Amino acid sequence: MAASRITATIDYDKSGRQTGFLRLPHSVHESAYGWIPIPIVCIKNGSGPTVLLSSGNHGDEYEGQVTLMKLIRELEPAMVQGRIIFLPAANFPAAMAGRRTSPIDGGNLNRSFPGDPDGTPTKVIAHYIDSVILTQCNYAFDLHSGGSSLMYVPSALGTVVPGATERNKQVLELLDVFGAPIGYVSNRPMGADQTLGASAARRGAIALGTEMGGSGTVTPAALKIAGAGVRRILKHLGVVPDVKVAPSPGTRLMEVGGPDYFVYTPENGGVFEPLVELGDTVKAGQPAAAIHFSHTPWREPEVVRFERDGVVLCKRIPGRTERGDCLFHLGTEYRG
Ligand code: CA
């Protein structure tokens, strides 16, 4: 495959703290020889592992972006043993638009890996992260949340692979170190194999993610969990050994299984009335939501039910809903 057209204004091998941009060539009407400036920070000192900290992979997920911007300003090279590469607005055009996907090409960065050096801007970004950044990393933490359309119980997310006993042990340990209320254990690479986390795993790095709140906003509670979690991980890995952070309160390991964990809107033209709260424990057959039909308000609402027992980890945010929208998903205790 061809080399990336992206060039970095920083040198990954240089010690100290560097701030700059990934320059993504973008020739458009307003700027014939222009480039898209994707911010990047590299802090390198002493010896230790290389860690990627990324957010803004989905542009409307802000908890990770705020957490990483704070950390970038806080960390001095002398505090670091190893190297941290920060990519706080990974899909920069999407982050600037406050949208999940890029306004330039409609691309969903976290469904674009391993990318394409000759593709659209989103594909080019994915290819650069995969082929240039992840090849240098021992660990990759991609901070997500529910975005505009979903809200999560704050969760750290790790993937276990059948047979990879040592690696899986490390992933579960990191979920515990992170200390989010939920440690979400997935057996598919971050839910899909076109994700940054899946690319990181293919490159041999240990990948962790989050689903930290959502609703297209930021809350003090979610920021506190994300900030402490990232600091604990960096301390645990010895990359920022002396960072000040409280010990982990532990986590509740949960897993999300097949289609029966999800509740979807069955018909068009509705208003979503949730009948449960995030974090509730529910039973199979319990009403999850009532869908009210705006075109025929005299009609009884359609009541959608949970198909299995579980804990409500995620709910839809917008009030309007159409057939195929995810309203809720459940989690159950992780069985190992
Ligand atoms: Ca996301």
Short mmCIF file of N, CA and C in Angstrom, two decimals, residues 51 97 236:
data_model
loop_
_atom_site.label_atom_id
_atom_site.label_comp_id
_atom_site.label_asym_id
_atom_site.label_seq_id
_atom_site.Cartn_x
_atom_site.Cartn_y
_atom_site.Cartn_z
N VAL A 51 2.34 5.01 24.53
CA VAL A 51 0.89 4.97 24.73
C VAL A 51 0.23 5.99 23.81
N ALA A 97 -17.02 20.12 13.71
CA ALA A 97 -18.44 20.23 13.37
C ALA A 97 -19.32 19.74 14.53
N HIS A 236 -0.21 3.11 36.48
CA HIS A 236 -0.09 1.65 36.54
C HIS A 236 0.94 1.14 35.53
#
